Every structure is written in C-alpha cells, then in structure tokens.
PDB file of C-alpha atoms in Angstrom:
ATOM      1  CA  MET X   1     -73.254   3.968 -46.282  1.00  0.00           C
ATOM      2  CA  ASP X   2     -75.963   4.880 -48.775  1.00  0.00           C
ATOM      3  CA  GLN X   3     -76.425   8.507 -49.857  1.00  0.00           C
ATOM      4  CA  PRO X   4     -79.671   9.375 -47.999  1.00  0.00           C
ATOM      5  CA  LEU X   5     -78.283   7.921 -44.771  1.00  0.00           C
ATOM      6  CA  LEU X   6     -74.977   9.737 -45.269  1.00  0.00           C
ATOM      7  CA  LYS X   7     -76.776  13.048 -45.856  1.00  0.00           C
ATOM      8  CA  LYS X   8     -78.870  12.530 -42.719  1.00  0.00           C
ATOM      9  CA  ARG X   9     -75.749  11.664 -40.688  1.00  0.00           C
ATOM     10  CA  LEU X  10     -73.951  14.763 -42.013  1.00  0.00           C
ATOM     11  CA  LEU X  11     -76.867  16.997 -41.041  1.00  0.00           C
ATOM     12  CA  GLU X  12     -76.811  15.558 -37.512  1.00  0.00           C
ATOM     13  CA  ILE X  13     -73.033  16.014 -37.242  1.00  0.00           C
ATOM     14  CA  LYS X  14     -73.225  19.583 -38.568  1.00  0.00           C
ATOM     15  CA  ASP X  15     -75.973  20.351 -36.049  1.00  0.00           C
ATOM     16  CA  ILE X  16     -73.746  19.108 -33.210  1.00  0.00           C
ATOM     17  CA  PHE X  17     -70.907  21.254 -34.552  1.00  0.00           C
ATOM     18  CA  THR X  18     -73.203  24.288 -34.800  1.00  0.00           C
ATOM     19  CA  GLN X  19     -74.227  23.856 -31.161  1.00  0.00           C
ATOM     20  CA  TYR X  20     -70.583  23.551 -30.162  1.00  0.00           C
ATOM     21  CA  LEU X  21     -69.548  26.658 -32.107  1.00  0.00           C
ATOM     22  CA  GLU X  22     -72.394  28.656 -30.571  1.00  0.00           C
ATOM     23  CA  SER X  23     -71.513  27.492 -27.054  1.00  0.00           C
ATOM     24  CA  GLN X  24     -67.908  28.596 -27.633  1.00  0.00           C
ATOM     25  CA  GLN X  25     -68.944  31.836 -29.330  1.00  0.00           C
ATOM     26  CA  GLN X  26     -67.097  30.842 -32.487  1.00  0.00           C
ATOM     27  CA  ARG X  27     -68.008  31.824 -36.033  1.00  0.00           C
ATOM     28  CA  LYS X  28     -69.989  29.374 -38.159  1.00  0.00           C
ATOM     29  CA  THR X  29     -68.171  29.524 -41.485  1.00  0.00           C
ATOM     30  CA  GLN X  30     -68.595  27.668 -44.731  1.00  0.00           C
ATOM     31  CA  GLU X  31     -64.940  26.562 -44.547  1.00  0.00           C
ATOM     32  CA  ARG X  32     -65.378  24.928 -41.142  1.00  0.00           C
ATOM     33  CA  TYR X  33     -68.421  22.981 -42.275  1.00  0.00           C
ATOM     34  CA  LYS X  34     -66.708  21.881 -45.497  1.00  0.00           C
ATOM     35  CA  ILE X  35     -63.695  20.552 -43.562  1.00  0.00           C
ATOM     36  CA  LEU X  36     -66.035  18.674 -41.217  1.00  0.00           C
ATOM     37  CA  GLU X  37     -67.875  17.209 -44.192  1.00  0.00           C
ATOM     38  CA  GLU X  38     -64.677  16.043 -45.914  1.00  0.00           C
ATOM     39  CA  ILE X  39     -63.616  14.175 -42.791  1.00  0.00           C
ATOM     40  CA  TYR X  40     -66.998  12.513 -42.411  1.00  0.00           C
ATOM     41  CA  VAL X  41     -67.333  11.387 -46.039  1.00  0.00           C
ATOM     42  CA  SER X  42     -63.844   9.873 -45.933  1.00  0.00           C
ATOM     43  CA  ASP X  43     -63.129   6.387 -44.659  1.00  0.00           C
ATOM     44  CA  LYS X  44     -59.449   7.204 -44.225  1.00  0.00           C
ATOM     45  CA  HIS X  45     -57.211   8.858 -41.716  1.00  0.00           C
ATOM     46  CA  LEU X  46     -56.388  12.285 -43.103  1.00  0.00           C
ATOM     47  CA  THR X  47     -53.400  14.528 -42.538  1.00  0.00           C
ATOM     48  CA  VAL X  48     -53.665  18.311 -42.694  1.00  0.00           C
ATOM     49  CA  ASP X  49     -52.043  18.142 -46.131  1.00  0.00           C
ATOM     50  CA  ASP X  50     -54.533  15.480 -47.286  1.00  0.00           C
ATOM     51  CA  LEU X  51     -57.469  17.637 -46.234  1.00  0.00           C
ATOM     52  CA  TYR X  52     -55.998  20.770 -47.741  1.00  0.00           C
ATOM     53  CA  GLN X  53     -55.326  18.987 -51.041  1.00  0.00           C
ATOM     54  CA  LEU X  54     -58.859  17.508 -51.129  1.00  0.00           C
ATOM     55  CA  LEU X  55     -60.365  20.950 -50.691  1.00  0.00           C
ATOM     56  CA  ILE X  56     -58.121  22.511 -53.347  1.00  0.00           C
ATOM     57  CA  GLU X  57     -58.959  19.708 -55.815  1.00  0.00           C
ATOM     58  CA  LYS X  58     -62.650  20.417 -55.239  1.00  0.00           C
ATOM     59  CA  LYS X  59     -62.001  24.093 -56.036  1.00  0.00           C
ATOM     60  CA  PHE X  60     -62.776  25.107 -52.464  1.00  0.00           C
ATOM     61  CA  ARG X  61     -60.696  28.092 -51.392  1.00  0.00           C
ATOM     62  CA  VAL X  62     -59.283  27.668 -47.932  1.00  0.00           C
ATOM     63  CA  SER X  63     -55.972  28.410 -46.243  1.00  0.00           C
ATOM     64  CA  LYS X  64     -53.901  25.782 -44.530  1.00  0.00           C
ATOM     65  CA  SER X  65     -54.139  27.741 -41.270  1.00  0.00           C
ATOM     66  CA  THR X  66     -57.951  27.517 -41.501  1.00  0.00           C
ATOM     67  CA  VAL X  67     -57.611  23.746 -41.847  1.00  0.00           C
ATOM     68  CA  TYR X  68     -55.355  23.602 -38.758  1.00  0.00           C
ATOM     69  CA  ASN X  69     -57.625  25.865 -36.700  1.00  0.00           C
ATOM     70  CA  THR X  70     -60.779  24.027 -37.724  1.00  0.00           C
ATOM     71  CA  LEU X  71     -59.237  20.676 -36.887  1.00  0.00           C
ATOM     72  CA  ASP X  72     -58.412  21.985 -33.406  1.00  0.00           C
ATOM     73  CA  LEU X  73     -62.063  22.984 -32.966  1.00  0.00           C
ATOM     74  CA  LEU X  74     -63.295  19.637 -34.268  1.00  0.00           C
ATOM     75  CA  VAL X  75     -61.011  17.735 -31.898  1.00  0.00           C
ATOM     76  CA  THR X  76     -62.040  19.777 -28.844  1.00  0.00           C
ATOM     77  CA  SER X  77     -65.697  19.371 -29.827  1.00  0.00           C
ATOM     78  CA  GLY X  78     -65.261  15.581 -29.820  1.00  0.00           C
ATOM     79  CA  LEU X  79     -66.355  15.211 -33.442  1.00  0.00           C
ATOM     80  CA  VAL X  80     -62.894  14.307 -34.709  1.00  0.00           C
ATOM     81  CA  ARG X  81     -60.107  12.189 -33.228  1.00  0.00           C
ATOM     82  CA  LYS X  82     -56.477  13.201 -33.557  1.00  0.00           C
ATOM     83  CA  HIS X  83     -53.812  10.504 -33.614  1.00  0.00           C
ATOM     84  CA  GLN X  84     -50.120  11.257 -33.228  1.00  0.00           C
ATOM     85  CA  PHE X  85     -48.060   8.347 -34.524  1.00  0.00           C
ATOM     86  CA  GLY X  86     -44.497   8.926 -33.407  1.00  0.00           C
ATOM     87  CA  ASN X  87     -42.795  12.126 -34.516  1.00  0.00           C
ATOM     88  CA  HIS X  88     -43.707  11.749 -38.144  1.00  0.00           C
ATOM     89  CA  LEU X  89     -47.424  11.429 -38.575  1.00  0.00           C
ATOM     90  CA  THR X  90     -50.496  13.238 -37.261  1.00  0.00           C
ATOM     91  CA  VAL X  91     -53.818  12.119 -38.697  1.00  0.00           C
ATOM     92  CA  TYR X  92     -57.454  12.895 -38.091  1.00  0.00           C
ATOM     93  CA  GLU X  93     -60.556  10.749 -38.368  1.00  0.00           C
ATOM     94  CA  LYS X  94     -64.240  11.008 -37.578  1.00  0.00           C
ATOM     95  CA  SER X  95     -65.192   9.952 -34.085  1.00  0.00           C
ATOM     96  CA  ILE X  96     -68.964   9.538 -34.441  1.00  0.00           C
ATOM     97  CA  GLY X  97     -70.075   6.466 -36.329  1.00  0.00           C
ATOM     98  CA  SER X  98     -66.654   4.895 -36.643  1.00  0.00           C
ATOM     99  CA  ARG X  99     -66.057   1.432 -35.274  1.00  0.00           C
ATOM    100  CA  GLN X 100     -63.480   0.769 -32.584  1.00  0.00           C
ATOM    101  CA  HIS X 101     -60.169  -0.101 -34.165  1.00  0.00           C
ATOM    102  CA  ASP X 102     -56.470  -0.056 -33.442  1.00  0.00           C
ATOM    103  CA  HIS X 103     -53.403   0.751 -35.509  1.00  0.00           C
ATOM    104  CA  LEU X 104     -50.190  -0.726 -36.870  1.00  0.00           C
ATOM    105  CA  VAL X 105     -47.551   1.824 -37.894  1.00  0.00           C
ATOM    106  CA  CYS X 106     -44.590   0.950 -40.102  1.00  0.00           C
ATOM    107  CA  LEU X 107     -41.406   2.560 -38.783  1.00  0.00           C
ATOM    108  CA  ASP X 108     -39.952   2.575 -42.310  1.00  0.00           C
ATOM    109  CA  CYS X 109     -42.651   3.875 -44.656  1.00  0.00           C
ATOM    110  CA  HIS X 110     -45.055   5.187 -41.963  1.00  0.00           C
ATOM    111  CA  LYS X 111     -47.888   3.193 -43.517  1.00  0.00           C
ATOM    112  CA  LEU X 112     -50.863   3.100 -41.202  1.00  0.00           C
ATOM    113  CA  THR X 113     -52.948  -0.080 -41.016  1.00  0.00           C
ATOM    114  CA  GLU X 114     -56.164  -0.383 -39.056  1.00  0.00           C
ATOM    115  CA  PHE X 115     -57.203  -3.620 -37.428  1.00  0.00           C
ATOM    116  CA  CYS X 116     -60.045  -4.711 -35.221  1.00  0.00           C
ATOM    117  CA  ASP X 117     -59.742  -7.644 -32.864  1.00  0.00           C
ATOM    118  CA  PRO X 118     -62.538  -8.293 -30.357  1.00  0.00           C
ATOM    119  CA  ARG X 119     -59.997  -9.675 -27.873  1.00  0.00           C
ATOM    120  CA  VAL X 120     -58.687  -6.122 -27.349  1.00  0.00           C
ATOM    121  CA  GLN X 121     -62.144  -5.109 -26.143  1.00  0.00           C
ATOM    122  CA  LEU X 122     -62.214  -8.134 -23.828  1.00  0.00           C
ATOM    123  CA  ILE X 123     -58.866  -7.105 -22.334  1.00  0.00           C
ATOM    124  CA  GLN X 124     -60.121  -3.536 -21.895  1.00  0.00           C
ATOM    125  CA  ASN X 125     -63.229  -4.798 -20.084  1.00  0.00           C
ATOM    126  CA  MET X 126     -61.202  -7.121 -17.860  1.00  0.00           C
ATOM    127  CA  VAL X 127     -58.714  -4.381 -16.912  1.00  0.00           C
ATOM    128  CA  GLY X 128     -61.573  -2.000 -16.142  1.00  0.00           C
ATOM    129  CA  ASN X 129     -63.234  -4.591 -13.902  1.00  0.00           C
ATOM    130  CA  VAL X 130     -60.062  -5.564 -12.078  1.00  0.00           C
ATOM    131  CA  LEU X 131     -58.955  -1.972 -11.487  1.00  0.00           C
ATOM    132  CA  HIS X 132     -62.466  -0.599 -10.877  1.00  0.00           C
ATOM    133  CA  PHE X 133     -62.187   1.833 -13.755  1.00  0.00           C
ATOM    134  CA  ASP X 134     -64.872   2.820 -16.259  1.00  0.00           C
ATOM    135  CA  ILE X 135     -62.930   2.851 -19.542  1.00  0.00           C
ATOM    136  CA  HIS X 136     -64.584   4.831 -22.324  1.00  0.00           C
ATOM    137  CA  GLN X 137     -62.015   4.475 -25.072  1.00  0.00           C
ATOM    138  CA  HIS X 138     -58.487   3.335 -25.759  1.00  0.00           C
ATOM    139  CA  ASP X 139     -55.698   3.821 -28.274  1.00  0.00           C
ATOM    140  CA  LEU X 140     -53.558   0.842 -29.156  1.00  0.00           C
ATOM    141  CA  LEU X 141     -50.593   1.564 -31.424  1.00  0.00           C
ATOM    142  CA  LEU X 142     -48.276  -1.188 -32.552  1.00  0.00           C
ATOM    143  CA  TYR X 143     -45.026  -0.049 -34.183  1.00  0.00           C
ATOM    144  CA  GLY X 144     -42.879  -2.284 -36.341  1.00  0.00           C
ATOM    145  CA  HIS X 145     -41.628  -2.915 -39.845  1.00  0.00           C
ATOM    146  CA  CYS X 146     -44.007  -3.924 -42.603  1.00  0.00           C
ATOM    147  CA  ILE X 147     -42.719  -6.845 -44.575  1.00  0.00           C
ATOM    148  CA  GLN X 148     -43.917  -5.603 -47.939  1.00  0.00           C
ATOM    149  CA  GLU X 149     -41.263  -5.968 -50.582  1.00  0.00           C
ATOM    150  CA  ASN X 150     -42.208  -2.612 -52.090  1.00  0.00           C
ATOM    151  CA  CYS X 151     -41.857  -0.575 -48.881  1.00  0.00           C
ATOM    152  CA  PRO X 152     -40.308   2.621 -50.342  1.00  0.00           C
ATOM    153  CA  HIS X 153     -38.252   3.528 -47.275  1.00  0.00           C
ATOM    154  CA  ARG X 154     -36.879   0.031 -46.849  1.00  0.00           C
ATOM    155  CA  LEU X 155     -35.810   0.004 -50.520  1.00  0.00           C
ATOM    156  CA  VAL X 156     -33.938   3.288 -50.081  1.00  0.00           C
ATOM    157  CA  ASP X 157     -32.276   2.008 -46.893  1.00  0.00           C
ATOM    158  CA  MET X 158     -31.319  -1.242 -48.653  1.00  0.00           C
ATOM    159  CA  LEU X 159     -29.773   0.624 -51.604  1.00  0.00           C
ATOM    160  CA  LEU X 160     -27.864   2.935 -49.278  1.00  0.00           C
ATOM    161  CA  ALA X 161     -26.531  -0.080 -47.348  1.00  0.00           C
ATOM    162  CA  GLN X 162     -25.500  -1.801 -50.581  1.00  0.00           C
ATOM    163  CA  ASN X 163     -23.674   1.322 -51.783  1.00  0.00           C
ATOM    164  CA  LYS X 164     -21.957   1.713 -48.455  1.00  0.00           C
ATOM    165  CA  ALA X 165     -20.831  -1.939 -48.563  1.00  0.00           C
ATOM    166  CA  LYS X 166     -19.288  -1.372 -52.021  1.00  0.00           C
ATOM    167  CA  GLU X 167     -17.167   1.534 -50.745  1.00  0.00           C
TER     168      GLU X 167
END
C-alpha cells in the first residue's frame, strides 16, 4: 500500500478507535494509538513480545502490561483479530483491510503460514445455504509438521533421538 493511502487508512482506523474508546469511557493515550498503528503497518501476525520489541526498538516507552491491555481493547473493538494456535502461540493481526485467509501451524517449530484458497469460501457459502446460516467469518487452522529440513525443533528432536539410540 502506498504511503498516502496508508496514512489515510490509519487516520480512519484511529478515528474508529477514538469513537470506541469514547463510547467505553476509556482514556485516549499515545501508547494505545501507537500500538494500533504498529499492528496496521505490519503485514505479519504479531505476538505481544513482537509488538513490545517493535516499540522498544523505535524508542517508544511502553510497558508490556499496556501492550496486553491495549490489545484486549483492540480485539473487543473489532479492529484487531486474536488467534490462539494451540497452547503455544497467540498472535494478533489487523482485521480491517486484510484479506480472508487461513492458517497452517507447524506442531514442531510453531511456524505460522497463511494461505488463501477460494474453495474454502465456496464451502463456507454452501454450508451457510444448506444450514440457513448467515456466516460472517471463519477460522480454519490446519496443524501438522512442516517438512522443511531446517525446522529447528525437528532438528533438536532428531538429535535427541539419535543420542538416545546410542545409549
């Protein structure tokens, strides 16, 4: 997205957030808006630690609890989506202006891969029609093992197995 369009989008998103904060009688702080901005300029899924580290690297003073609390507000406002992938990974991503996509999660290294297949949307539409249900969104998570040779967790498991076999 080009810079002028991104700036315009950010202003619109911040305005929505301002309206939400006012309706909930919450404070409008610089930290909250900066966290919102970092999520919306990123094309990645971000963990709390990712966000915190980004802010620290940009010399923006914020506590980790502020990041957690702001993310809760952003999720309840509908501006940010929270994904819980198993017991190991919670990530956040923008919800406005992002395309529909689904996720593959490696059970070894916890790598997250997005994919988009129009057939998923067709299935969603068909299920909605058959069951007389107006579906607004879905989450499809596929868990498995990536077959990358350099998967760090698989390498550790392989070395442990080899050492155990030698004993």
